[in-house]
Coordinates of N, CA and C in Angstrom, one line a residue:
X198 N 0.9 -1.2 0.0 CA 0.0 0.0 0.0 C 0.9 1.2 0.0
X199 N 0.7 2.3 -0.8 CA 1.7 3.5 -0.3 C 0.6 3.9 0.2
X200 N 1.6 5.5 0.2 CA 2.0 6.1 1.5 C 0.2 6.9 1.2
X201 N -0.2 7.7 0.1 CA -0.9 8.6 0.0 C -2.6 7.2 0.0
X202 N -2.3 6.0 0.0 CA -3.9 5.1 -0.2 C -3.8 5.1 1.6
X203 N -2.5 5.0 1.8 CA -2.5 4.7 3.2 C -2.7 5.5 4.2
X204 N -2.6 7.0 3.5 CA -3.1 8.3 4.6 C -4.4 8.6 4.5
X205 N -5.0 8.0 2.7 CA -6.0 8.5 2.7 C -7.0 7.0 3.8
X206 N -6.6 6.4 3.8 CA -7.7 5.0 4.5 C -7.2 5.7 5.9
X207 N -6.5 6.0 6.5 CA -5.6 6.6 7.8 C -6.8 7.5 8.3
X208 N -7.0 9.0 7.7 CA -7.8 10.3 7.5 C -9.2 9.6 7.9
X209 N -9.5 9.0 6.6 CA -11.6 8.7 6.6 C -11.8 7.9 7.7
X210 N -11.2 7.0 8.3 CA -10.8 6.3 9.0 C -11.2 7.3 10.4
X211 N -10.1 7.6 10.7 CA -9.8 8.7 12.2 C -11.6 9.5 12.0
X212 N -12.0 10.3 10.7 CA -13.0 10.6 11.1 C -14.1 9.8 11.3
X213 N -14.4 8.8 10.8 CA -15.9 8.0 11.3 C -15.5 7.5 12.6
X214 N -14.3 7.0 12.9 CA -13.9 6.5 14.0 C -14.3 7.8 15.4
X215 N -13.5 8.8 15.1 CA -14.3 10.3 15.5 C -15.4 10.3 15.9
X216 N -16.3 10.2 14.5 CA -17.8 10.4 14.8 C -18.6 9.7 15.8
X217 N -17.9 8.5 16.5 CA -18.6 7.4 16.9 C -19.1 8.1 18.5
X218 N -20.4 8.8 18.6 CA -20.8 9.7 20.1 C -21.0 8.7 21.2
X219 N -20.1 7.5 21.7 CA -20.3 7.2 22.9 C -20.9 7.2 24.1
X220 N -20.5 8.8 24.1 CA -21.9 9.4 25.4 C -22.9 9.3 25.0
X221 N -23.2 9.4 23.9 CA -24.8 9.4 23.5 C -25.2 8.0 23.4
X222 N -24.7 7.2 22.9 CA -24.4 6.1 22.8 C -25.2 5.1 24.0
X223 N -24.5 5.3 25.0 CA -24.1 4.7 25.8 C -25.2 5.5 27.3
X224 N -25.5 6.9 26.8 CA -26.4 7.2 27.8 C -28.2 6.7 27.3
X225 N -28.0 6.3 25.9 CA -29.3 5.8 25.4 C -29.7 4.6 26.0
X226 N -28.8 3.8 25.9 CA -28.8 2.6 26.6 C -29.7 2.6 28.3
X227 N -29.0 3.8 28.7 CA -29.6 3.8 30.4 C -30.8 4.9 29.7
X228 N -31.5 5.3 28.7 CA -32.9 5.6 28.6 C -32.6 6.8 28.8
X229 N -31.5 7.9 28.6 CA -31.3 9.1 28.4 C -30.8 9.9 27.6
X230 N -31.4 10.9 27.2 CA -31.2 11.8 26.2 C -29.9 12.4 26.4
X231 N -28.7 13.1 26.3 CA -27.7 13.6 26.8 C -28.2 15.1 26.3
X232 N -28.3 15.2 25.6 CA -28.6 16.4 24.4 C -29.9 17.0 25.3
X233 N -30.7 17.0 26.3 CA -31.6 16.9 27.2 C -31.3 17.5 28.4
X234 N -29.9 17.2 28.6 CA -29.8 16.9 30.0 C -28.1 18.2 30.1
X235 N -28.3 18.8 31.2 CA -27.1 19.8 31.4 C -26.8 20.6 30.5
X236 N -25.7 20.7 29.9 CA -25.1 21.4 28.9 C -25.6 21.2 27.7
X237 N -26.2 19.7 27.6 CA -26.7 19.2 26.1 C -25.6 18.7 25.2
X238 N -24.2 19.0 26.0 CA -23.3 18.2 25.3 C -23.4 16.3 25.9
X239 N -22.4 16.1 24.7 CA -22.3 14.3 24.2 C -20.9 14.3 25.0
X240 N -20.3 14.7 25.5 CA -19.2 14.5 26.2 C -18.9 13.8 27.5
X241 N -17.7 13.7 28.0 CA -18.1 13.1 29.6 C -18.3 13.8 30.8
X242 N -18.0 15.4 30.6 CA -18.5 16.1 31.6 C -19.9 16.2 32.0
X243 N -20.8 16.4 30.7 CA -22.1 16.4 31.0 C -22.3 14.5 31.4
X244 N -22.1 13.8 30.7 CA -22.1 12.1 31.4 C -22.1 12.4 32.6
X245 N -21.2 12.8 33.4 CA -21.1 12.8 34.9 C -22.4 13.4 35.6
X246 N -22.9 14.4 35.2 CA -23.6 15.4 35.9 C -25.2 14.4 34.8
X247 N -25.1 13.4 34.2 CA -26.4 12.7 33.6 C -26.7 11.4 34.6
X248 N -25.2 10.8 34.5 CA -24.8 9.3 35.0 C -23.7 8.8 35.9
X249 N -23.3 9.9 36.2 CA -22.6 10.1 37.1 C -21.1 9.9 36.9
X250 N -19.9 9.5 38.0 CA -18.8 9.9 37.6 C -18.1 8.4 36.6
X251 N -18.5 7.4 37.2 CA -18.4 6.0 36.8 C -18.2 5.9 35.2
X252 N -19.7 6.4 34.5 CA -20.0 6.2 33.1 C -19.4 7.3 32.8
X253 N -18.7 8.8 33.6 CA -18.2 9.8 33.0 C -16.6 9.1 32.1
X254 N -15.9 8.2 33.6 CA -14.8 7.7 33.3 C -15.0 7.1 31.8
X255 N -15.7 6.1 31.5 CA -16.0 4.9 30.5 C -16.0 5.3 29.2
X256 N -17.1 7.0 29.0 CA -17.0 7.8 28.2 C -15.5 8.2 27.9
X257 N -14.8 9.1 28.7 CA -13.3 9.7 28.8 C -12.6 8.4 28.0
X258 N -12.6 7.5 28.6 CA -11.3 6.7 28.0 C -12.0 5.9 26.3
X259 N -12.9 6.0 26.2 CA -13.7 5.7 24.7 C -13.3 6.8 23.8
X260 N -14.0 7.9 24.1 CA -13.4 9.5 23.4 C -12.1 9.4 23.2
X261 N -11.0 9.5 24.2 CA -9.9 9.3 24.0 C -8.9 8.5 23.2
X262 N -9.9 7.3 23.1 CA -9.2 6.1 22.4 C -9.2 6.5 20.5
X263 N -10.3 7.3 20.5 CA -11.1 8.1 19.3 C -9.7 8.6 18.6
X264 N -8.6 9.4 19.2 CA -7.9 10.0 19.0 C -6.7 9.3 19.1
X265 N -6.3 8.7 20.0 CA -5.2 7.8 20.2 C -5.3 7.0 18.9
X266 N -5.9 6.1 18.9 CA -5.5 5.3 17.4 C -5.3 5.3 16.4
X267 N -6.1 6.5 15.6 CA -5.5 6.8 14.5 C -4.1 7.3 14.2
X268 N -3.8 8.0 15.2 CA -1.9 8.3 15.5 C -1.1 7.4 15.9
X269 N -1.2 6.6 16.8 CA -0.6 5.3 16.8 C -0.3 4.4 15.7
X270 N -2.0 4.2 15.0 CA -1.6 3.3 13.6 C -0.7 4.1 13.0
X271 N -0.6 5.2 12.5 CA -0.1 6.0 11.7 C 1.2 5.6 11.8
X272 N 1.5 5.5 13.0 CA 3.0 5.8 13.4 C 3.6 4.0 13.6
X273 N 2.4 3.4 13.6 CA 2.8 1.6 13.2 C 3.1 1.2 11.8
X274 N 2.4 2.1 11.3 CA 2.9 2.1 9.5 C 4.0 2.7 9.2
X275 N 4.2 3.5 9.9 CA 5.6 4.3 9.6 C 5.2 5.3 8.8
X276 N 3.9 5.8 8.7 CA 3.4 6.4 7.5 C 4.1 8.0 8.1
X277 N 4.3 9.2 7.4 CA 4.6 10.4 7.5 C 4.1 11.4 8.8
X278 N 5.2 12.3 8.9 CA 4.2 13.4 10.1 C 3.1 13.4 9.4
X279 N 2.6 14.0 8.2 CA 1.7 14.8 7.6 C 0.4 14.1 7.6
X280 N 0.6 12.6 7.3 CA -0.2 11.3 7.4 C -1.1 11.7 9.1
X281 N 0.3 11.5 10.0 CA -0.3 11.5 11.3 C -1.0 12.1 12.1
X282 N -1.0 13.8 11.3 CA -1.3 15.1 11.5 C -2.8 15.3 11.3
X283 N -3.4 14.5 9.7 CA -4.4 14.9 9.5 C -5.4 13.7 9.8
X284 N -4.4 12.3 10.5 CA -5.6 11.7 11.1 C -5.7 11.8 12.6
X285 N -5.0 12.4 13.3 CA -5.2 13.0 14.4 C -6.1 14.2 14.7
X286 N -6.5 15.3 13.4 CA -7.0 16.4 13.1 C -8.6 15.5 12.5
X287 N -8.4 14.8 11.5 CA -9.7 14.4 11.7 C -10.7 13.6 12.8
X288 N -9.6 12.9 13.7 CA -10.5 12.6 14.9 C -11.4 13.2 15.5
X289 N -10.3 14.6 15.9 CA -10.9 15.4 16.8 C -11.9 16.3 16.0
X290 N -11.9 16.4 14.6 CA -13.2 16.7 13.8 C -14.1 15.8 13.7
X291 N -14.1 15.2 13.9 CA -15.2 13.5 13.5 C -15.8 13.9 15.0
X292 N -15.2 14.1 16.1 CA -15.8 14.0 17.6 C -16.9 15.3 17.6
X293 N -16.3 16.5 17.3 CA -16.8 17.5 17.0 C -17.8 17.8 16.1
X294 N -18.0 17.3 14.9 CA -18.9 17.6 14.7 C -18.8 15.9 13.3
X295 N -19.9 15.6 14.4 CA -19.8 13.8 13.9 C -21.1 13.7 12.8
X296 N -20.6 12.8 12.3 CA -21.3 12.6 10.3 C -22.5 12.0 10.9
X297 N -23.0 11.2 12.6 CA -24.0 10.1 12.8 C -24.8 11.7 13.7
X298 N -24.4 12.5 13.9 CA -25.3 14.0 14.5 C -25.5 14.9 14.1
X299 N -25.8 14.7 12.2 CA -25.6 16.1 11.3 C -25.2 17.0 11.7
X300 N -23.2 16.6 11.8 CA -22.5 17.5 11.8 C -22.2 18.3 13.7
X301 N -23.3 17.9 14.3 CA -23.4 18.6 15.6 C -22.4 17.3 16.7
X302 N -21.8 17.7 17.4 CA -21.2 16.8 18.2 C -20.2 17.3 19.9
X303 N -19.4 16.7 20.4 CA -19.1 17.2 21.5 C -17.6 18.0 21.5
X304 N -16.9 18.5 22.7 CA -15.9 19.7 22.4 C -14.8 19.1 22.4
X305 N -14.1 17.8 22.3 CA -12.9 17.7 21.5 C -11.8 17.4 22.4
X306 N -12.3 17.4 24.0 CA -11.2 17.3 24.9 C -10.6 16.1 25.1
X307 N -11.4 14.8 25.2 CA -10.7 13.7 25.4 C -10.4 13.4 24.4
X308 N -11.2 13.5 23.2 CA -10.3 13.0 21.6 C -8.9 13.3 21.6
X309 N -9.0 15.0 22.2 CA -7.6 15.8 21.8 C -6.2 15.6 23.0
X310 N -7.1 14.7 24.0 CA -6.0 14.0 25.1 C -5.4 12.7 24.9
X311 N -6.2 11.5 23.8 CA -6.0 10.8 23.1 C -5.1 10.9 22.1
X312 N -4.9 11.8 21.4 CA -4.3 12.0 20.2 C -2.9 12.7 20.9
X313 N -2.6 13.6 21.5 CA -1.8 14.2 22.6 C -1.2 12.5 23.2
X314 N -1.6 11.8 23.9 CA -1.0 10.7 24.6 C 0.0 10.0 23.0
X315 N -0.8 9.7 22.3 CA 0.1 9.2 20.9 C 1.1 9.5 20.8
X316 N 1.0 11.4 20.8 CA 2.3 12.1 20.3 C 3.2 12.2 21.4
X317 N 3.0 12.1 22.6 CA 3.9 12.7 23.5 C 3.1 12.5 24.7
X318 N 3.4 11.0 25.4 CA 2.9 10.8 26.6 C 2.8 11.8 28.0
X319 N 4.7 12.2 28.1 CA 4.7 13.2 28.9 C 4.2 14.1 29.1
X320 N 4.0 14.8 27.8 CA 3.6 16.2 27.5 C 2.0 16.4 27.7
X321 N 1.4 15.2 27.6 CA -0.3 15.2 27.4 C -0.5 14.7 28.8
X322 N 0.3 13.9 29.9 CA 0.0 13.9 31.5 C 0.4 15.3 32.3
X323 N 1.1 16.0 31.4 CA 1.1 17.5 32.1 C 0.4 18.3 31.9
X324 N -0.3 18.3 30.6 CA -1.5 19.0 30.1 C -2.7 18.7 30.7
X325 N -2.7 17.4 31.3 CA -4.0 16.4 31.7 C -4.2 17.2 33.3
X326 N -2.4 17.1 33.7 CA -1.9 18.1 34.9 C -2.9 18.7 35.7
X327 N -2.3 19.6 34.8 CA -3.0 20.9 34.9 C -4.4 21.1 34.6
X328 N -5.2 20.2 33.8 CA -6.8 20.2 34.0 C -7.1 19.9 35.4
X329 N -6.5 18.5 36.1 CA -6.6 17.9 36.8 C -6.7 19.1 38.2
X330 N -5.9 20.0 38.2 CA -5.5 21.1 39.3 C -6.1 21.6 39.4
X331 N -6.5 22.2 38.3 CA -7.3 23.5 38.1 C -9.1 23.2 38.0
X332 N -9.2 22.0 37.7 CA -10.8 21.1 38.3 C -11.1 20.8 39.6
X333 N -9.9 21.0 40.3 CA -10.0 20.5 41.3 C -9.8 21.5 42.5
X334 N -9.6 22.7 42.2 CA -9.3 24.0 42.7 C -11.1 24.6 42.8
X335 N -11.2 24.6 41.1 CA -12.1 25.9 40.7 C -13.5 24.9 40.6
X336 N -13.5 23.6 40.4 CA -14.9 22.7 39.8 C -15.0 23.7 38.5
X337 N -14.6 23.8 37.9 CA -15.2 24.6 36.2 C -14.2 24.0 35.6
X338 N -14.9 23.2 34.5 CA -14.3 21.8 33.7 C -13.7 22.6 32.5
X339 N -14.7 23.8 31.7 CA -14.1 24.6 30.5 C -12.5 24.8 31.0
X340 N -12.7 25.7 31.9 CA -11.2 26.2 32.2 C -10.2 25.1 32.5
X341 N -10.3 24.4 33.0 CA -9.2 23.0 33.0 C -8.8 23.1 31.7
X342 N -10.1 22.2 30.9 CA -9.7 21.7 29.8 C -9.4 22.7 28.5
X343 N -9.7 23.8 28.9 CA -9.0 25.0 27.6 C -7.6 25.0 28.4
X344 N -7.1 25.0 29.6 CA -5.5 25.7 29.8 C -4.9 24.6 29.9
X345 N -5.7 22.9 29.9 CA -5.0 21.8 29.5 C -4.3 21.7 28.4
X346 N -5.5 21.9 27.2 CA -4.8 21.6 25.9 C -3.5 22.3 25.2
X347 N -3.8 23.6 25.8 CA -2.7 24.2 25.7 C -1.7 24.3 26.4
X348 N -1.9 23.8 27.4 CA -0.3 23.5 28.2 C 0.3 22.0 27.2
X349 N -0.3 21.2 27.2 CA -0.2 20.4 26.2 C 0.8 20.7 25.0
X350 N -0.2 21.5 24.1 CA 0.5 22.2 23.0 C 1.8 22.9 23.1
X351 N 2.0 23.9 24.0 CA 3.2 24.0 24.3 C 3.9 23.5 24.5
X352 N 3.9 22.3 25.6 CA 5.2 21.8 26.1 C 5.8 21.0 25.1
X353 N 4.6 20.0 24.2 CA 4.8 19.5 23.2 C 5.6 20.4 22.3
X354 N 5.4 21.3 21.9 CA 6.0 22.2 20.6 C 7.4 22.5 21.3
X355 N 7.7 23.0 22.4 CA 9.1 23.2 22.6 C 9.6 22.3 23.5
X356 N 9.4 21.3 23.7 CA 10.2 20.6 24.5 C 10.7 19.0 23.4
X357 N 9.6 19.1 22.6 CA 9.6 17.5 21.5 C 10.0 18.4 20.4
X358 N 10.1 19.1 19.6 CA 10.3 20.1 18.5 C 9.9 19.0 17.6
X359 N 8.6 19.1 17.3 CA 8.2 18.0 16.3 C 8.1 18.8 14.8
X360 N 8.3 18.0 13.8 CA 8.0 18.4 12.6 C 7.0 19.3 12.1
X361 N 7.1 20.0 11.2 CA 5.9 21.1 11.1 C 4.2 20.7 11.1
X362 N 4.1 19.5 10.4 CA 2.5 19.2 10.1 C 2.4 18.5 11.6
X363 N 3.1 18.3 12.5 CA 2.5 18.0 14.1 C 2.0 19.0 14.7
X364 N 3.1 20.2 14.7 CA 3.3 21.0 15.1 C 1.8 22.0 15.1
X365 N 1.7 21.9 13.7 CA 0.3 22.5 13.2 C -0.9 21.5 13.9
X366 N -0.9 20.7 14.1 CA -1.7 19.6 14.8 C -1.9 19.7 16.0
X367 N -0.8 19.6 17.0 CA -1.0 20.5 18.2 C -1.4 21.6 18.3
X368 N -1.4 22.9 17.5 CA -1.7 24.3 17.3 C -3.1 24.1 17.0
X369 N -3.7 23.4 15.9 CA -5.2 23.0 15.8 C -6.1 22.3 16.0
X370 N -5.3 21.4 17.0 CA -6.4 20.5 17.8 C -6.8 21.9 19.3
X371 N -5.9 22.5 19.6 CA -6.4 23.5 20.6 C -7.2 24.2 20.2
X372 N -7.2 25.0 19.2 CA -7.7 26.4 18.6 C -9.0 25.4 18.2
X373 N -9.3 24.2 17.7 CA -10.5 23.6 17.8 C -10.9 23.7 18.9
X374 N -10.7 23.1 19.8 CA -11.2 23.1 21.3 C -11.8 24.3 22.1
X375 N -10.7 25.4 21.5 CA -11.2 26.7 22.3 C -12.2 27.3 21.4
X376 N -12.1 26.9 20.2 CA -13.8 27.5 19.4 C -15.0 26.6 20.1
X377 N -15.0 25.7 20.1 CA -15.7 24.9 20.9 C -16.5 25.3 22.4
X378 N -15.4 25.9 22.8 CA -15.5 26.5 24.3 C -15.8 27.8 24.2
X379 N -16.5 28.5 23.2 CA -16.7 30.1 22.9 C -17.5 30.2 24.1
X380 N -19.2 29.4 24.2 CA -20.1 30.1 25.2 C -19.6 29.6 26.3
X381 N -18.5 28.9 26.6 CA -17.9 28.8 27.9 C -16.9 29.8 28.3
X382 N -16.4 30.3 27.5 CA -15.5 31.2 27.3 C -16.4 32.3 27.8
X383 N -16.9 32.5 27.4 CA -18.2 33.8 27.5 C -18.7 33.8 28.7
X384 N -18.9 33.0 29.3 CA -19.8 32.3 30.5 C -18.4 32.6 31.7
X385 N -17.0 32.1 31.4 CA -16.2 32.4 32.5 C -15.7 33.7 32.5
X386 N -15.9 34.9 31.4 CA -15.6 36.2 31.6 C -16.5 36.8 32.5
X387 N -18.2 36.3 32.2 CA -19.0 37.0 33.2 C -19.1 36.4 34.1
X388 N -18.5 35.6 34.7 CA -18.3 34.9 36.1 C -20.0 34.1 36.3
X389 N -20.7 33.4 35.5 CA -21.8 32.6 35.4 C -21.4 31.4 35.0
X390 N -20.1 30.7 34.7 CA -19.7 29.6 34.2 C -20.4 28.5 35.3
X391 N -21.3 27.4 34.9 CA -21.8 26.5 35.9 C -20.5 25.2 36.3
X392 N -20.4 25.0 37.7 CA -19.7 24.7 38.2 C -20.2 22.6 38.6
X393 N -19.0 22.4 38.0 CA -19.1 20.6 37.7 C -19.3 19.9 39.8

């Protein structure tokens, strides 16, 4: 197989794999709407505050894995940064706005901690870090997970000096995430952000 049948099955791949809403999934099952319930996000924060912390975890490491594997395989093939870049970028698009929720889907954080562990284990338990701190300080899950991903991205970008199409990968899996996080964003300037 080369390299470009093999990025392109790599790409379409990472996004349906992406698309696959677990929380929703899996909150149907226990006879709940997620989209209903809290925030109306498919993610595992709203899980917790649906089903509590148990099925939050189950969700997290599913989402996660969303992202993790398409970079891993990538990198089992030996296929290119660029390969690795845009199936790690389509994950976290497939999560986001998934092809089985016309296009509507959840904000990208554990995809984007998944894909982050692939590239740079270190780098994505210090990013994870500092959610972890800062959740556990403030209870407001946005702010964790926006100053996670980018602690992430950073440390990744100068401490691993990864090739440019990573590099861009780390830079746009965040800037995804923080579009994602606009009415949270909004919500923690006016000090109304609801607290996990």
């Amino acid at each position: 197989m080369t390299d470009p049948l093999a990025t392109a099955g790599l790409v379409v791949g990472a996004y349906l794999v992406g698309s696959i809403p677990f929380g929703l999934v899996l909150a149907r099952a226990k006879g709940i709407d997620l989209r209903e319930v809290g925030s109306g996000n498919i993610g595992a924060t709203n899980v917790a505050r649906a089903m509590g912390k148990g099925w939050a975890v189950l969700v997290l490491l599913a989402d996660a894995a969303k992202g993790f594997l398409p970079v891993w395989l990538g990198q089992k093939l030996g296929l290119p940064p660029l390969a690795l870049a845009l199936g790690g970028l389509l994950a976290i698009v497939g999560h986001m706005f998934t092809l089985f929720l016309r296009g509507r889907g959840g904000k990208g954080v554990a995809t984007s901690l998944g894909v982050a562990l692939a590239l740079s284990p270190i780098s994505a338990l210090i990013g994870f870090g500092v959610y972890v701190v800062l959740f556990a300080v403030t209870r407001l899950s946005s702010l964790g997970s926006l100053l996670g991903v980018w602690t992430f991205s950073l440390v990744y970008i100068f401490t691993k000096s990864p090739p440019l199409p990573l590099i861009g990968l780390a830079v746009m899996g965040a800037a995804l995430v923080t579009f994602r996080h606009r009415e949270n964003i909004g919500r923690l300037i006016r000090g109304d952000e609801k607290r996990t």
